[in-house]
PDB file of C-alpha atoms in Angstrom:
ATOM      1  CA  MET A   1     -40.341 -62.355 -13.289  1.00  0.00           C
ATOM      2  CA  ILE A   2     -41.101 -62.977 -16.721  1.00  0.00           C
ATOM      3  CA  GLU A   3     -43.994 -65.439 -15.570  1.00  0.00           C
ATOM      4  CA  ASN A   4     -45.004 -63.772 -12.729  1.00  0.00           C
ATOM      5  CA  TYR A   5     -44.999 -60.448 -13.515  1.00  0.00           C
ATOM      6  CA  LEU A   6     -45.407 -59.867 -17.099  1.00  0.00           C
ATOM      7  CA  GLU A   7     -47.399 -63.040 -18.101  1.00  0.00           C
ATOM      8  CA  LYS A   8     -48.927 -63.256 -14.596  1.00  0.00           C
ATOM      9  CA  LYS A   9     -49.063 -67.224 -14.514  1.00  0.00           C
ATOM     10  CA  GLU A  10     -51.011 -68.820 -11.791  1.00  0.00           C
ATOM     11  CA  ASN A  11     -48.035 -71.180 -10.821  1.00  0.00           C
ATOM     12  CA  PRO A  12     -45.083 -69.362 -12.350  1.00  0.00           C
ATOM     13  CA  THR A  13     -41.531 -70.561 -12.569  1.00  0.00           C
ATOM     14  CA  TRP A  14     -38.402 -69.210 -13.780  1.00  0.00           C
ATOM     15  CA  ASP A  15     -37.650 -71.573 -16.712  1.00  0.00           C
ATOM     16  CA  LYS A  16     -37.069 -68.748 -19.422  1.00  0.00           C
ATOM     17  CA  GLU A  17     -34.799 -66.854 -17.145  1.00  0.00           C
ATOM     18  CA  ILE A  18     -32.372 -70.234 -16.595  1.00  0.00           C
ATOM     19  CA  GLU A  19     -32.472 -70.874 -20.245  1.00  0.00           C
ATOM     20  CA  LEU A  20     -31.583 -66.836 -21.230  1.00  0.00           C
ATOM     21  CA  THR A  21     -28.972 -67.082 -18.576  1.00  0.00           C
ATOM     22  CA  LYS A  22     -27.566 -70.471 -20.095  1.00  0.00           C
ATOM     23  CA  ARG A  23     -27.403 -68.470 -23.324  1.00  0.00           C
ATOM     24  CA  VAL A  24     -25.775 -65.654 -21.824  1.00  0.00           C
ATOM     25  CA  VAL A  25     -22.857 -67.908 -19.918  1.00  0.00           C
ATOM     26  CA  HIS A  26     -22.333 -70.185 -22.880  1.00  0.00           C
ATOM     27  CA  ALA A  27     -21.598 -66.772 -25.312  1.00  0.00           C
ATOM     28  CA  VAL A  28     -19.296 -64.855 -22.550  1.00  0.00           C
ATOM     29  CA  ASN A  29     -17.477 -68.254 -22.275  1.00  0.00           C
ATOM     30  CA  GLN A  30     -16.308 -68.023 -25.718  1.00  0.00           C
ATOM     31  CA  MET A  31     -15.603 -64.418 -25.843  1.00  0.00           C
ATOM     32  CA  SER A  32     -11.748 -63.627 -26.793  1.00  0.00           C
ATOM     33  CA  PRO A  33     -10.129 -62.222 -24.654  1.00  0.00           C
ATOM     34  CA  LYS A  34     -12.222 -63.609 -21.581  1.00  0.00           C
ATOM     35  CA  PRO A  35     -13.638 -60.391 -19.621  1.00  0.00           C
ATOM     36  CA  LYS A  36     -12.141 -60.255 -16.287  1.00  0.00           C
ATOM     37  CA  PHE A  37     -15.476 -60.497 -14.499  1.00  0.00           C
ATOM     38  CA  PHE A  38     -19.186 -60.368 -15.212  1.00  0.00           C
ATOM     39  CA  VAL A  39     -21.322 -58.134 -13.040  1.00  0.00           C
ATOM     40  CA  VAL A  40     -25.118 -58.447 -12.008  1.00  0.00           C
ATOM     41  CA  CYS A  41     -26.131 -54.948 -10.679  1.00  0.00           C
ATOM     42  CA  GLY A  42     -28.848 -56.346  -8.646  1.00  0.00           C
ATOM     43  CA  ASP A  43     -31.908 -58.388  -8.213  1.00  0.00           C
ATOM     44  CA  LEU A  44     -30.018 -61.815  -8.552  1.00  0.00           C
ATOM     45  CA  VAL A  45     -33.356 -63.653  -8.135  1.00  0.00           C
ATOM     46  CA  ASP A  46     -36.750 -62.523  -8.265  1.00  0.00           C
ATOM     47  CA  ALA A  47     -38.703 -63.933  -4.880  1.00  0.00           C
ATOM     48  CA  PHE A  48     -38.507 -60.949  -2.096  1.00  0.00           C
ATOM     49  CA  PRO A  49     -37.088 -62.213   1.226  1.00  0.00           C
ATOM     50  CA  GLY A  50     -39.798 -64.409   2.517  1.00  0.00           C
ATOM     51  CA  ASN A  51     -41.079 -65.594  -0.433  1.00  0.00           C
ATOM     52  CA  LYS A  52     -41.150 -69.635  -0.722  1.00  0.00           C
ATOM     53  CA  LEU A  53     -39.649 -69.921  -4.170  1.00  0.00           C
ATOM     54  CA  ARG A  54     -36.924 -67.778  -2.723  1.00  0.00           C
ATOM     55  CA  LYS A  55     -34.561 -70.868  -1.680  1.00  0.00           C
ATOM     56  CA  ASP A  56     -34.957 -72.896  -5.210  1.00  0.00           C
ATOM     57  CA  GLN A  57     -33.975 -69.602  -7.620  1.00  0.00           C
ATOM     58  CA  ILE A  58     -31.036 -69.083  -5.426  1.00  0.00           C
ATOM     59  CA  GLN A  59     -30.166 -72.338  -5.937  1.00  0.00           C
ATOM     60  CA  ASP A  60     -30.431 -72.223  -9.621  1.00  0.00           C
ATOM     61  CA  PHE A  61     -28.969 -68.896  -9.778  1.00  0.00           C
ATOM     62  CA  ILE A  62     -25.637 -70.683  -8.298  1.00  0.00           C
ATOM     63  CA  LYS A  63     -25.711 -73.378 -10.502  1.00  0.00           C
ATOM     64  CA  VAL A  64     -26.551 -71.193 -13.754  1.00  0.00           C
ATOM     65  CA  PHE A  65     -23.401 -68.805 -12.742  1.00  0.00           C
ATOM     66  CA  SER A  66     -21.104 -71.548 -11.955  1.00  0.00           C
ATOM     67  CA  GLU A  67     -20.542 -72.487 -15.849  1.00  0.00           C
ATOM     68  CA  LEU A  68     -18.640 -69.344 -15.700  1.00  0.00           C
ATOM     69  CA  GLU A  69     -15.046 -70.454 -17.243  1.00  0.00           C
ATOM     70  CA  ASP A  70     -12.402 -68.736 -15.573  1.00  0.00           C
ATOM     71  CA  ILE A  71     -14.708 -65.670 -15.381  1.00  0.00           C
ATOM     72  CA  PRO A  72     -15.259 -63.899 -11.803  1.00  0.00           C
ATOM     73  CA  LEU A  73     -18.796 -62.953 -10.958  1.00  0.00           C
ATOM     74  CA  ILE A  74     -19.538 -60.006  -9.062  1.00  0.00           C
ATOM     75  CA  CYS A  75     -23.173 -59.739  -7.025  1.00  0.00           C
ATOM     76  CA  VAL A  76     -24.666 -56.473  -6.344  1.00  0.00           C
ATOM     77  CA  CYS A  77     -27.233 -56.339  -3.929  1.00  0.00           C
ATOM     78  CA  GLY A  78     -31.011 -54.978  -5.411  1.00  0.00           C
ATOM     79  CA  ASN A  79     -34.101 -54.425  -3.706  1.00  0.00           C
ATOM     80  CA  HIS A  80     -35.852 -58.123  -4.189  1.00  0.00           C
ATOM     81  CA  ASP A  81     -32.540 -59.519  -2.661  1.00  0.00           C
ATOM     82  CA  VAL A  82     -32.603 -57.434   0.185  1.00  0.00           C
ATOM     83  CA  GLY A  83     -36.799 -55.577   0.338  1.00  0.00           C
ATOM     84  CA  ASN A  84     -37.418 -52.623  -0.627  1.00  0.00           C
ATOM     85  CA  ILE A  85     -37.223 -51.663   3.338  1.00  0.00           C
ATOM     86  CA  PRO A  86     -34.378 -54.074   4.282  1.00  0.00           C
ATOM     87  CA  THR A  87     -34.033 -55.446   7.646  1.00  0.00           C
ATOM     88  CA  ILE A  88     -31.354 -56.357   9.833  1.00  0.00           C
ATOM     89  CA  GLU A  89     -32.513 -59.725   9.339  1.00  0.00           C
ATOM     90  CA  THR A  90     -32.432 -59.515   5.026  1.00  0.00           C
ATOM     91  CA  ILE A  91     -29.114 -57.913   4.895  1.00  0.00           C
ATOM     92  CA  ASP A  92     -27.684 -60.675   7.141  1.00  0.00           C
ATOM     93  CA  ASP A  93     -29.206 -63.226   5.187  1.00  0.00           C
ATOM     94  CA  TYR A  94     -27.916 -61.672   1.843  1.00  0.00           C
ATOM     95  CA  ARG A  95     -24.380 -61.636   3.470  1.00  0.00           C
ATOM     96  CA  GLN A  96     -24.370 -65.299   4.294  1.00  0.00           C
ATOM     97  CA  LYS A  97     -25.973 -66.478   0.944  1.00  0.00           C
ATOM     98  CA  PHE A  98     -23.788 -63.864  -1.697  1.00  0.00           C
ATOM     99  CA  GLY A  99     -21.426 -62.218   0.395  1.00  0.00           C
ATOM    100  CA  ASP A 100     -20.307 -58.313   1.172  1.00  0.00           C
ATOM    101  CA  ASP A 101     -23.319 -55.913   0.181  1.00  0.00           C
ATOM    102  CA  PHE A 102     -20.951 -53.296  -0.330  1.00  0.00           C
ATOM    103  CA  PHE A 103     -16.902 -53.992  -1.208  1.00  0.00           C
ATOM    104  CA  VAL A 104     -14.342 -52.576  -3.286  1.00  0.00           C
ATOM    105  CA  PHE A 105     -11.880 -54.616  -5.671  1.00  0.00           C
ATOM    106  CA  PHE A 106      -9.077 -53.776  -8.217  1.00  0.00           C
ATOM    107  CA  VAL A 107      -8.406 -54.713 -11.358  1.00  0.00           C
ATOM    108  CA  GLY A 108      -5.871 -53.422 -14.287  1.00  0.00           C
ATOM    109  CA  GLY A 109      -5.454 -50.585 -12.188  1.00  0.00           C
ATOM    110  CA  VAL A 110      -8.889 -49.326 -12.175  1.00  0.00           C
ATOM    111  CA  MET A 111     -10.884 -49.088  -8.617  1.00  0.00           C
ATOM    112  CA  PHE A 112     -14.411 -50.727  -8.760  1.00  0.00           C
ATOM    113  CA  ILE A 113     -16.507 -49.982  -5.919  1.00  0.00           C
ATOM    114  CA  ALA A 114     -19.822 -51.747  -5.141  1.00  0.00           C
ATOM    115  CA  ILE A 115     -22.699 -50.464  -3.064  1.00  0.00           C
ATOM    116  CA  ASN A 116     -25.791 -51.365  -1.693  1.00  0.00           C
ATOM    117  CA  SER A 117     -28.546 -48.625  -2.999  1.00  0.00           C
ATOM    118  CA  GLN A 118     -31.078 -49.821  -0.569  1.00  0.00           C
ATOM    119  CA  TYR A 119     -29.486 -47.745   1.702  1.00  0.00           C
ATOM    120  CA  TYR A 120     -30.366 -44.748  -0.118  1.00  0.00           C
ATOM    121  CA  ALA A 121     -34.024 -45.764  -1.048  1.00  0.00           C
ATOM    122  CA  ASP A 122     -35.132 -46.819   2.524  1.00  0.00           C
ATOM    123  CA  SER A 123     -32.617 -46.985   5.434  1.00  0.00           C
ATOM    124  CA  SER A 124     -35.452 -46.950   8.258  1.00  0.00           C
ATOM    125  CA  LYS A 125     -34.561 -50.204   9.761  1.00  0.00           C
ATOM    126  CA  VAL A 126     -31.388 -50.668   9.231  1.00  0.00           C
ATOM    127  CA  ALA A 127     -29.848 -47.002   9.906  1.00  0.00           C
ATOM    128  CA  ALA A 128     -26.368 -48.547  11.596  1.00  0.00           C
ATOM    129  CA  TYR A 129     -25.839 -50.474   8.163  1.00  0.00           C
ATOM    130  CA  ALA A 130     -26.278 -47.398   5.911  1.00  0.00           C
ATOM    131  CA  LYS A 131     -23.980 -45.280   8.251  1.00  0.00           C
ATOM    132  CA  GLU A 132     -21.058 -47.833   8.158  1.00  0.00           C
ATOM    133  CA  GLN A 133     -21.875 -48.331   4.082  1.00  0.00           C
ATOM    134  CA  GLN A 134     -21.677 -43.946   3.986  1.00  0.00           C
ATOM    135  CA  GLU A 135     -18.590 -43.946   6.217  1.00  0.00           C
ATOM    136  CA  TRP A 136     -16.467 -46.437   3.977  1.00  0.00           C
ATOM    137  CA  LEU A 137     -17.364 -45.038   0.940  1.00  0.00           C
ATOM    138  CA  ASP A 138     -16.457 -41.342   1.813  1.00  0.00           C
ATOM    139  CA  ASN A 139     -13.264 -42.785   2.815  1.00  0.00           C
ATOM    140  CA  LEU A 140     -13.118 -44.722  -0.396  1.00  0.00           C
ATOM    141  CA  LEU A 141     -13.589 -41.321  -2.374  1.00  0.00           C
ATOM    142  CA  SER A 142     -11.155 -39.297  -0.743  1.00  0.00           C
ATOM    143  CA  ARG A 143      -8.102 -41.581  -2.087  1.00  0.00           C
ATOM    144  CA  THR A 144      -9.033 -42.494  -5.774  1.00  0.00           C
ATOM    145  CA  THR A 145      -6.178 -40.085  -7.391  1.00  0.00           C
ATOM    146  CA  SER A 146      -3.994 -42.906  -7.825  1.00  0.00           C
ATOM    147  CA  TYR A 147      -6.251 -45.304 -10.250  1.00  0.00           C
ATOM    148  CA  ARG A 148      -6.406 -44.811 -13.525  1.00  0.00           C
ATOM    149  CA  HIS A 149     -10.308 -44.924 -13.608  1.00  0.00           C
ATOM    150  CA  VAL A 150     -12.868 -45.278 -10.623  1.00  0.00           C
ATOM    151  CA  VAL A 151     -16.087 -46.867 -11.309  1.00  0.00           C
ATOM    152  CA  VAL A 152     -19.453 -47.971  -9.218  1.00  0.00           C
ATOM    153  CA  PHE A 153     -21.813 -50.725  -9.307  1.00  0.00           C
ATOM    154  CA  GLN A 154     -25.273 -50.398  -7.966  1.00  0.00           C
ATOM    155  CA  HIS A 155     -28.542 -51.529  -8.513  1.00  0.00           C
ATOM    156  CA  ILE A 156     -30.905 -48.401  -8.209  1.00  0.00           C
ATOM    157  CA  PRO A 157     -30.133 -45.811 -10.632  1.00  0.00           C
ATOM    158  CA  TRP A 158     -29.109 -42.112  -8.910  1.00  0.00           C
ATOM    159  CA  PHE A 159     -31.271 -40.994 -12.371  1.00  0.00           C
ATOM    160  CA  LEU A 160     -32.805 -42.413 -15.579  1.00  0.00           C
ATOM    161  CA  ASP A 161     -32.170 -39.676 -17.939  1.00  0.00           C
ATOM    162  CA  THR A 162     -31.002 -36.410 -16.412  1.00  0.00           C
ATOM    163  CA  PRO A 163     -29.939 -35.431 -13.014  1.00  0.00           C
ATOM    164  CA  GLU A 164     -32.833 -33.226 -12.499  1.00  0.00           C
ATOM    165  CA  GLU A 165     -35.852 -35.677 -13.219  1.00  0.00           C
ATOM    166  CA  GLN A 166     -38.576 -36.289 -11.012  1.00  0.00           C
ATOM    167  CA  ASP A 167     -38.433 -38.675  -8.316  1.00  0.00           C
ATOM    168  CA  ASN A 168     -39.597 -42.112  -9.115  1.00  0.00           C
ATOM    169  CA  TYR A 169     -39.521 -45.681  -8.149  1.00  0.00           C
ATOM    170  CA  PHE A 170     -36.853 -46.185 -10.351  1.00  0.00           C
ATOM    171  CA  ASN A 171     -34.176 -43.442  -9.287  1.00  0.00           C
ATOM    172  CA  ILE A 172     -33.150 -42.376  -5.781  1.00  0.00           C
ATOM    173  CA  GLU A 173     -34.623 -39.297  -4.224  1.00  0.00           C
ATOM    174  CA  LYS A 174     -33.521 -35.869  -5.654  1.00  0.00           C
ATOM    175  CA  LYS A 175     -31.934 -33.959  -2.649  1.00  0.00           C
ATOM    176  CA  LEU A 176     -29.766 -37.351  -1.504  1.00  0.00           C
ATOM    177  CA  ARG A 177     -29.250 -37.650  -5.579  1.00  0.00           C
ATOM    178  CA  GLU A 178     -27.835 -34.239  -5.796  1.00  0.00           C
ATOM    179  CA  GLN A 179     -24.945 -34.565  -2.682  1.00  0.00           C
ATOM    180  CA  MET A 180     -24.231 -37.991  -3.790  1.00  0.00           C
ATOM    181  CA  LEU A 181     -23.242 -37.276  -7.638  1.00  0.00           C
ATOM    182  CA  GLU A 182     -21.331 -34.405  -6.655  1.00  0.00           C
ATOM    183  CA  LYS A 183     -19.403 -36.289  -3.928  1.00  0.00           C
ATOM    184  CA  PHE A 184     -18.833 -39.187  -6.871  1.00  0.00           C
ATOM    185  CA  HIS A 185     -17.956 -36.183  -9.544  1.00  0.00           C
ATOM    186  CA  LYS A 186     -15.495 -34.916  -6.944  1.00  0.00           C
ATOM    187  CA  ALA A 187     -13.583 -38.118  -6.696  1.00  0.00           C
ATOM    188  CA  GLY A 188     -13.254 -38.366 -10.242  1.00  0.00           C
ATOM    189  CA  VAL A 189     -15.805 -41.691 -10.660  1.00  0.00           C
ATOM    190  CA  LYS A 190     -15.738 -41.823 -14.338  1.00  0.00           C
ATOM    191  CA  ALA A 191     -19.051 -44.159 -14.536  1.00  0.00           C
ATOM    192  CA  ILE A 192     -21.838 -45.797 -12.389  1.00  0.00           C
ATOM    193  CA  PHE A 193     -23.457 -48.732 -13.630  1.00  0.00           C
ATOM    194  CA  CYS A 194     -26.604 -49.784 -12.422  1.00  0.00           C
ATOM    195  CA  GLY A 195     -29.612 -51.981 -13.007  1.00  0.00           C
ATOM    196  CA  HIS A 196     -33.473 -51.804 -11.752  1.00  0.00           C
ATOM    197  CA  TYR A 197     -34.883 -50.245 -14.580  1.00  0.00           C
ATOM    198  CA  HIS A 198     -35.229 -53.327 -17.105  1.00  0.00           C
ATOM    199  CA  ARG A 199     -34.523 -51.279 -19.962  1.00  0.00           C
ATOM    200  CA  ASN A 200     -31.254 -49.081 -21.016  1.00  0.00           C
ATOM    201  CA  ALA A 201     -31.067 -45.487 -19.648  1.00  0.00           C
ATOM    202  CA  GLY A 202     -28.702 -43.204 -18.752  1.00  0.00           C
ATOM    203  CA  GLY A 203     -27.319 -39.779 -18.746  1.00  0.00           C
ATOM    204  CA  ARG A 204     -24.389 -37.394 -17.482  1.00  0.00           C
ATOM    205  CA  TYR A 205     -23.471 -35.594 -14.377  1.00  0.00           C
ATOM    206  CA  LYS A 206     -20.854 -33.508 -15.162  1.00  0.00           C
ATOM    207  CA  ASN A 207     -18.078 -35.473 -15.599  1.00  0.00           C
ATOM    208  CA  THR A 208     -19.694 -38.477 -14.151  1.00  0.00           C
ATOM    209  CA  GLU A 209     -21.980 -41.141 -16.998  1.00  0.00           C
ATOM    210  CA  VAL A 210     -24.723 -42.870 -15.349  1.00  0.00           C
ATOM    211  CA  VAL A 211     -25.256 -45.966 -17.275  1.00  0.00           C
ATOM    212  CA  VAL A 212     -28.701 -48.126 -16.911  1.00  0.00           C
ATOM    213  CA  THR A 213     -28.535 -51.649 -18.424  1.00  0.00           C
ATOM    214  CA  SER A 214     -31.473 -53.564 -19.124  1.00  0.00           C
ATOM    215  CA  ALA A 215     -31.712 -57.183 -17.695  1.00  0.00           C
ATOM    216  CA  ILE A 216     -30.791 -60.779 -19.051  1.00  0.00           C
ATOM    217  CA  GLY A 217     -34.563 -61.997 -17.828  1.00  0.00           C
ATOM    218  CA  ALA A 218     -37.333 -59.754 -18.098  1.00  0.00           C
ATOM    219  CA  GLN A 219     -37.711 -56.436 -20.279  1.00  0.00           C
ATOM    220  CA  LEU A 220     -40.081 -53.962 -19.780  1.00  0.00           C
ATOM    221  CA  GLY A 221     -39.297 -51.712 -22.681  1.00  0.00           C
ATOM    222  CA  ASN A 222     -37.828 -52.940 -26.195  1.00  0.00           C
ATOM    223  CA  ASP A 223     -33.614 -53.616 -25.558  1.00  0.00           C
ATOM    224  CA  GLY A 224     -34.183 -57.546 -25.759  1.00  0.00           C
ATOM    225  CA  SER A 225     -32.376 -59.795 -23.213  1.00  0.00           C
ATOM    226  CA  GLY A 226     -28.813 -59.250 -23.120  1.00  0.00           C
ATOM    227  CA  VAL A 227     -25.796 -57.849 -21.360  1.00  0.00           C
ATOM    228  CA  ARG A 228     -23.371 -54.739 -21.688  1.00  0.00           C
ATOM    229  CA  ILE A 229     -19.561 -55.125 -22.996  1.00  0.00           C
ATOM    230  CA  VAL A 230     -17.903 -52.740 -20.958  1.00  0.00           C
ATOM    231  CA  LYS A 231     -13.861 -51.795 -22.150  1.00  0.00           C
ATOM    232  CA  MET A 232     -11.333 -49.860 -19.750  1.00  0.00           C
ATOM    233  CA  LEU A 233      -9.414 -48.474 -22.074  1.00  0.00           C
ATOM    234  CA  THR A 234      -6.449 -46.156 -21.159  1.00  0.00           C
ATOM    235  CA  ASP A 235      -8.269 -42.826 -21.428  1.00  0.00           C
ATOM    236  CA  SER A 236     -11.621 -43.731 -21.345  1.00  0.00           C
ATOM    237  CA  ILE A 237     -14.503 -46.169 -20.782  1.00  0.00           C
ATOM    238  CA  GLN A 238     -16.498 -47.362 -23.832  1.00  0.00           C
ATOM    239  CA  HIS A 239     -19.496 -49.576 -23.541  1.00  0.00           C
ATOM    240  CA  GLN A 240     -22.231 -50.999 -25.475  1.00  0.00           C
ATOM    241  CA  TYR A 241     -25.563 -53.107 -24.992  1.00  0.00           C
ATOM    242  CA  TYR A 242     -26.049 -56.513 -27.165  1.00  0.00           C
ATOM    243  CA  ALA A 243     -29.139 -58.587 -27.394  1.00  0.00           C
ATOM    244  CA  ILE A 244     -28.044 -62.342 -26.540  1.00  0.00           C
ATOM    245  CA  ASP A 245     -27.822 -63.400 -29.923  1.00  0.00           C
ATOM    246  CA  GLN A 246     -25.905 -60.373 -31.218  1.00  0.00           C
ATOM    247  CA  LEU A 247     -22.939 -60.609 -28.424  1.00  0.00           C
ATOM    248  CA  PRO A 248     -19.854 -60.710 -30.423  1.00  0.00           C
ATOM    249  CA  VAL A 249     -16.793 -63.807 -30.277  1.00  0.00           C
ATOM    250  CA  HIS A 250     -13.786 -61.362 -30.604  1.00  0.00           C
ATOM    251  CA  VAL A 251     -13.982 -58.483 -28.426  1.00  0.00           C
ATOM    252  CA  LYS A 252     -11.206 -55.360 -30.304  1.00  0.00           C
ATOM    253  CA  LEU A 253      -9.984 -53.571 -27.271  1.00  0.00           C
ATOM    254  CA  GLU A 254      -9.339 -50.052 -28.671  1.00  0.00           C
TER     255      GLU A 254
END
């Protein structure tokens, strides 16, 4: 995306993204204690389905992240991964290449839910898949009380700054946004971590925090390429965004 979208080169490569990601992986491998897992909140590659560069980008994505040392990689589905208007074919291809596009896992008494936000952006060609996810999600949200925290990962944010903001390319349309945020709030979801914006942003809906994290790759703002460190403490969730060259070696869990 750096050479393709920002620098507008005629024959763009993704060498810059490879180098930035290698630096992140190296830094994360040095952290003490080691992170429980590493999440990419969508747009695993830049090339949309059908783009001739996609196969090579996927291979390089897998190659670079395979260098993580004993740190599981969690892949969340983004619009570049299945298309702005996903189809059965693009969803099935994603599942074959990366695994499920919605799933739940549990670490240290915390429920982590990953969802495919493209079903909320445009499900016109995948109505059955969108219904399947919603029924699955509603069932999960009905049984969250026994967990220390409940956290959601998705690509497109529900909002960037405030729940009342107007619809735009980087958020989910307002009526659906309000319905879903209330569901998350009632289920006790503490935080929803998102990507898509290529800048840091976020805000709160009642007791639920929406956290928008910038990218390792192309920046559309002034945050600098980096990642967010999240701490699941007993009574709270703490997080901070770090540029790559500022990532700490020792992470204090307090």
